[in-house]
Amino acid sequence: MSHPHLPIYNATLDTFDELVIQASHQRPVLVDLWADWCAPCVVIAPVLEKVIAEFAGKVALAKIEVDDGDNMKIAGRYRVRGFPTILLFEDGEERGRFSSARPVHFVRDFIVQHSRIVLQSSAS
């Protein structure tokens, strides 16, 4: 799925350091470790996209398909035991994580709690 106006992209073991670790020095990066066969992964994908859109470019989303190539090594590196697991990186370090599908308000609050980002409340 392409998101030309949102900072949402695919990452791999080979691009992880550049697209997640280095990129997290510019803005927080949410990492979605997911798999095709994982029903909760399918459920949370549009939730993550909605939250990234709300943050209007202040937070990026790197999607990593764990069954693609050597990507499972990333899950091993961070001791991930189930999918989906969402990691938040800021300044090159993991700041927080959660597993399973969660609602929009949970993901939004998670980012605010674990990063220096302040979400401007919209008139809704």
XYZ file of N, CA and C in Angstrom:
372
model
N 0.844 -1.178 0.000
C 0.000 0.000 0.000
C 0.889 1.240 0.000
N 0.641 2.163 -0.879
C 1.455 3.357 -1.026
C 0.786 4.543 -0.331
N 1.601 5.330 0.353
C 1.109 6.503 1.071
C 1.984 7.689 0.690
N 1.747 8.273 -0.486
C 2.662 9.292 -0.991
C 2.777 10.544 -0.114
N 1.765 10.846 0.680
C 1.792 12.076 1.463
C 2.049 11.830 2.945
N 2.182 10.563 3.334
C 2.419 10.233 4.730
C 3.770 9.539 4.877
N 4.448 9.735 6.031
C 5.723 9.063 6.256
C 5.514 7.606 6.685
N 4.990 6.807 5.740
C 4.753 5.382 5.965
C 5.515 4.629 4.889
N 6.354 3.686 5.312
C 7.184 2.977 4.344
C 7.535 1.588 4.866
N 7.984 0.737 3.960
C 8.440 -0.597 4.318
C 9.919 -0.539 4.646
N 10.325 -1.329 5.633
C 11.732 -1.440 5.998
C 12.088 -2.923 6.036
N 13.375 -3.207 5.935
C 13.879 -4.581 5.970
C 15.077 -4.633 6.903
N 15.598 -5.823 7.096
C 16.813 -5.964 7.901
C 17.925 -5.079 7.342
N 18.046 -5.055 6.016
C 19.110 -4.271 5.372
C 18.923 -2.764 5.508
N 17.677 -2.297 5.597
C 17.425 -0.853 5.655
C 17.050 -0.365 7.063
N 16.990 -1.278 8.034
C 16.527 -0.947 9.380
C 17.331 0.179 10.023
N 18.649 0.091 9.979
C 19.473 1.114 10.634
C 19.236 2.493 10.034
N 19.115 2.554 8.710
C 18.894 3.841 8.045
C 17.471 4.360 8.253
N 16.470 3.504 7.989
C 15.072 3.943 7.978
C 14.423 4.014 9.359
N 15.035 3.369 10.349
C 14.468 3.411 11.702
C 15.431 4.111 12.663
N 16.596 3.531 12.881
C 17.514 4.069 13.882
C 17.960 5.492 13.519
N 18.521 5.679 12.327
C 18.980 7.010 11.932
C 17.814 7.986 11.773
N 16.727 7.517 11.155
C 15.561 8.388 10.934
C 14.946 8.857 12.251
N 15.075 8.055 13.310
C 14.455 8.421 14.586
C 15.167 9.589 15.272
N 16.282 10.036 14.726
C 16.935 11.249 15.238
C 16.241 12.498 14.690
N 15.495 12.366 13.576
C 14.737 13.489 13.010
C 13.317 13.553 13.566
N 12.693 12.390 13.718
C 11.337 12.293 14.256
C 11.148 10.878 14.779
N 10.225 10.675 15.741
C 9.977 9.324 16.231
C 9.528 8.411 15.081
N 9.918 7.145 15.168
C 9.537 6.149 14.173
C 8.831 5.004 14.887
N 7.602 4.766 14.492
C 6.837 3.617 14.970
C 7.184 2.461 14.046
N 7.528 1.312 14.600
C 7.877 0.138 13.807
C 6.791 -0.912 14.011
N 6.159 -1.310 12.917
C 5.106 -2.332 12.940
C 5.714 -3.640 12.470
N 5.961 -4.566 13.413
C 6.441 -5.907 13.069
C 5.207 -6.775 12.869
N 4.987 -7.208 11.632
C 3.734 -7.870 11.279
C 3.990 -9.065 10.364
N 2.932 -9.870 10.165
C 2.989 -11.020 9.267
C 1.652 -11.167 8.548
N 1.713 -11.682 7.312
C 0.503 -11.883 6.499
C -0.542 -12.761 7.173
N -0.091 -13.793 7.877
C -0.988 -14.786 8.468
C -1.601 -14.330 9.788
N -1.234 -13.146 10.246
C -1.603 -12.649 11.574
C -2.837 -11.752 11.490
N -3.982 -12.253 11.966
C -5.228 -11.477 11.904
C -5.144 -10.144 12.659
N -4.605 -10.099 13.894
C -4.496 -8.805 14.579
C -3.600 -7.816 13.821
N -2.647 -8.323 13.043
C -1.782 -7.446 12.235
C -2.605 -6.716 11.179
N -3.541 -7.442 10.588
C -4.414 -6.860 9.564
C -5.348 -5.824 10.202
N -5.795 -6.100 11.428
C -6.708 -5.201 12.129
C -6.014 -3.886 12.503
N -4.772 -3.954 12.974
C -4.116 -2.732 13.466
C -3.535 -1.875 12.341
N -3.296 -2.438 11.163
C -2.671 -1.666 10.074
C -3.400 -0.355 9.771
N -4.723 -0.361 9.546
C -5.395 0.917 9.270
C -5.440 1.842 10.489
N -5.403 1.288 11.684
C -5.358 2.102 12.907
C -4.048 2.883 12.949
N -2.943 2.194 12.671
C -1.635 2.859 12.669
C -1.580 3.951 11.604
N -2.117 3.659 10.427
C -2.123 4.649 9.343
C -2.930 5.883 9.726
N -4.063 5.680 10.390
C -4.905 6.803 10.822
C -4.150 7.670 11.831
N -3.482 7.040 12.789
C -2.748 7.791 13.807
C -1.573 8.547 13.181
N -0.857 7.911 12.263
C 0.253 8.589 11.582
C -0.271 9.821 10.840
N -1.427 9.700 10.214
C -2.033 10.847 9.526
C -2.368 11.963 10.513
N -2.863 11.612 11.702
C -3.193 12.612 12.721
C -1.959 13.393 13.166
N -0.808 12.726 13.209
C 0.421 13.385 13.654
C 1.058 14.231 12.546
N 0.462 14.208 11.360
C 0.816 15.124 10.263
C 2.319 15.251 10.011
N 2.991 14.117 9.876
C 4.407 14.135 9.538
C 5.359 14.188 10.714
N 4.848 14.300 11.930
C 5.716 14.365 13.111
C 6.213 12.988 13.545
N 5.541 11.928 13.081
C 5.907 10.552 13.422
C 5.875 9.737 12.136
N 6.872 8.869 11.963
C 6.920 7.982 10.791
C 6.493 6.573 11.201
N 6.091 5.786 10.203
C 5.722 4.382 10.424
C 6.538 3.518 9.476
N 7.350 2.644 10.057
C 8.121 1.675 9.280
C 7.478 0.310 9.461
N 6.995 -0.254 8.359
C 6.332 -1.563 8.393
C 7.345 -2.642 8.006
N 7.460 -3.672 8.852
C 8.416 -4.743 8.610
C 7.675 -6.070 8.604
N 7.626 -6.709 7.442
C 7.002 -8.026 7.281
C 8.025 -9.050 7.770
N 7.754 -9.655 8.933
C 8.763 -10.506 9.576
C 9.093 -11.771 8.800
N 8.193 -12.221 7.942
C 8.440 -13.438 7.166
C 9.137 -13.159 5.833
N 9.467 -11.910 5.557
C 10.113 -11.535 4.308
C 11.628 -11.510 4.504
N 12.348 -12.334 3.739
C 13.807 -12.362 3.811
C 14.307 -12.660 5.210
N 15.264 -11.845 5.670
C 15.861 -12.027 6.999
C 15.234 -11.123 8.055
N 14.058 -10.592 7.776
C 13.449 -9.623 8.691
C 13.158 -10.185 10.078
N 12.980 -11.518 10.208
C 12.721 -12.103 11.526
C 13.892 -11.835 12.470
N 15.070 -11.572 11.921
C 16.232 -11.266 12.775
C 16.012 -9.969 13.556
N 15.227 -9.046 13.010
C 14.906 -7.818 13.745
C 14.058 -8.177 14.962
N 13.071 -9.054 14.757
C 12.233 -9.503 15.873
C 13.101 -10.176 16.935
N 14.057 -10.977 16.492
C 14.964 -11.627 17.436
C 15.825 -10.626 18.185
N 16.339 -9.639 17.476
C 17.203 -8.618 18.082
C 16.488 -7.883 19.216
N 15.188 -7.642 19.025
C 14.415 -6.899 20.023
C 13.549 -7.813 20.901
N 13.819 -9.115 20.862
C 13.139 -10.112 21.703
C 11.615 -10.033 21.598
N 11.139 -9.904 20.362
C 9.703 -9.869 20.100
C 9.180 -11.300 20.092
N 8.113 -11.547 20.827
C 7.580 -12.904 20.966
C 6.275 -13.140 20.216
N 5.590 -12.086 19.828
C 4.320 -12.253 19.130
C 4.084 -11.081 18.197
N 3.104 -11.254 17.334
C 2.820 -10.235 16.325
C 1.340 -9.881 16.348
N 0.997 -8.640 16.057
C 1.930 -7.557 15.787
C 2.573 -7.055 17.074
N 3.800 -6.604 16.971
C 4.436 -5.850 18.040
C 4.832 -4.511 17.430
N 4.507 -3.455 18.147
C 4.793 -2.099 17.701
C 5.867 -1.528 18.617
N 6.967 -1.090 18.016
C 8.066 -0.483 18.763
C 8.114 1.001 18.414
N 8.464 1.832 19.373
C 8.636 3.255 19.113
C 10.098 3.622 19.344
N 10.721 4.179 18.313
C 12.111 4.622 18.404
C 12.169 6.140 18.346
N 13.026 6.701 19.194
C 13.300 8.136 19.170
C 14.760 8.313 19.562
N 15.472 9.163 18.843
C 16.900 9.400 19.092
C 17.710 8.108 19.059
N 17.334 7.185 18.167
C 18.086 5.959 17.975
C 17.839 4.860 18.993
N 16.913 5.079 19.916
C 16.660 4.095 20.965
C 15.187 3.719 21.035
N 14.924 2.479 21.459
C 13.546 2.056 21.680
C 13.017 2.772 22.915
N 11.866 3.416 22.769
C 11.251 4.164 23.876
C 10.043 3.456 24.476
N 9.470 2.497 23.720
C 8.303 1.786 24.221
C 7.835 0.761 23.214
N 6.933 -0.124 23.660
C 6.371 -1.142 22.773
C 5.030 -1.619 23.296
N 4.235 -2.156 22.386
C 3.008 -2.848 22.756
C 2.750 -3.927 21.720
N 1.923 -4.892 22.096
C 1.588 -5.997 21.200
C 0.084 -6.070 21.015
N -0.314 -6.708 19.934
C -1.709 -6.966 19.596
C -2.380 -5.724 19.011
N -3.578 -5.920 18.510
C -4.344 -4.822 17.922
C -4.879 -3.943 19.039
N -4.810 -2.650 18.831
C -5.289 -1.664 19.811
C -6.071 -0.585 19.071
N -6.962 0.117 19.791
C -7.740 1.186 19.149
C -6.902 2.453 18.930
N -7.432 3.343 18.115
C -6.748 4.581 17.750
C -6.307 5.366 18.990
N -7.206 5.543 19.959
C -6.857 6.360 21.127
C -5.686 5.757 21.899
N -5.590 4.433 21.966
C -4.466 3.793 22.654
C -3.155 4.110 21.955
N -3.126 3.956 20.619
C -1.902 4.194 19.845
C -1.497 5.665 19.952
N -2.452 6.565 19.831
C -2.186 7.999 19.950
C -1.572 8.308 21.316
N -2.183 7.808 22.391
C -1.681 8.050 23.749
C -0.305 7.422 23.955
N -0.088 6.248 23.386
C 1.203 5.560 23.490
C 2.319 6.442 22.911
N 2.086 7.013 21.749
C 3.104 7.858 21.111
C 3.387 9.092 21.968
N 2.349 9.731 22.464
C 2.522 10.930 23.279
C 3.257 10.593 24.587
N 2.930 9.459 25.199
C 3.565 9.065 26.461
C 5.038 8.709 26.294
N 5.407 8.139 25.151
C 6.750 7.594 24.979
C 7.664 8.427 24.086
N 7.232 9.612 23.705
C 8.068 10.473 22.866
C 7.921 11.920 23.337
N 8.661 12.801 22.680
C 8.560 14.226 23.003
C 7.500 14.925 22.155
N 6.769 14.163 21.365
C 5.748 14.731 20.481
C 4.533 15.165 21.287
N 4.014 16.327 20.938
C 2.762 16.810 21.518
C 1.756 16.881 20.374
N 0.653 16.190 20.536
C -0.385 16.201 19.503
C -1.302 17.378 19.751
N -1.439 18.239 18.755
C -2.350 19.374 18.863
C -3.769 18.840 18.767
N -4.605 19.192 19.711
C -5.987 18.724 19.644
C -6.719 19.483 18.554
N -7.464 18.739 17.770
C -8.224 19.367 16.692
C -9.634 19.651 17.167
N -10.257 20.574 16.529
C -11.641 20.920 16.876
C -12.564 19.905 16.237
N -12.817 18.826 16.947
C -13.705 17.789 16.396
C -14.778 17.413 17.386
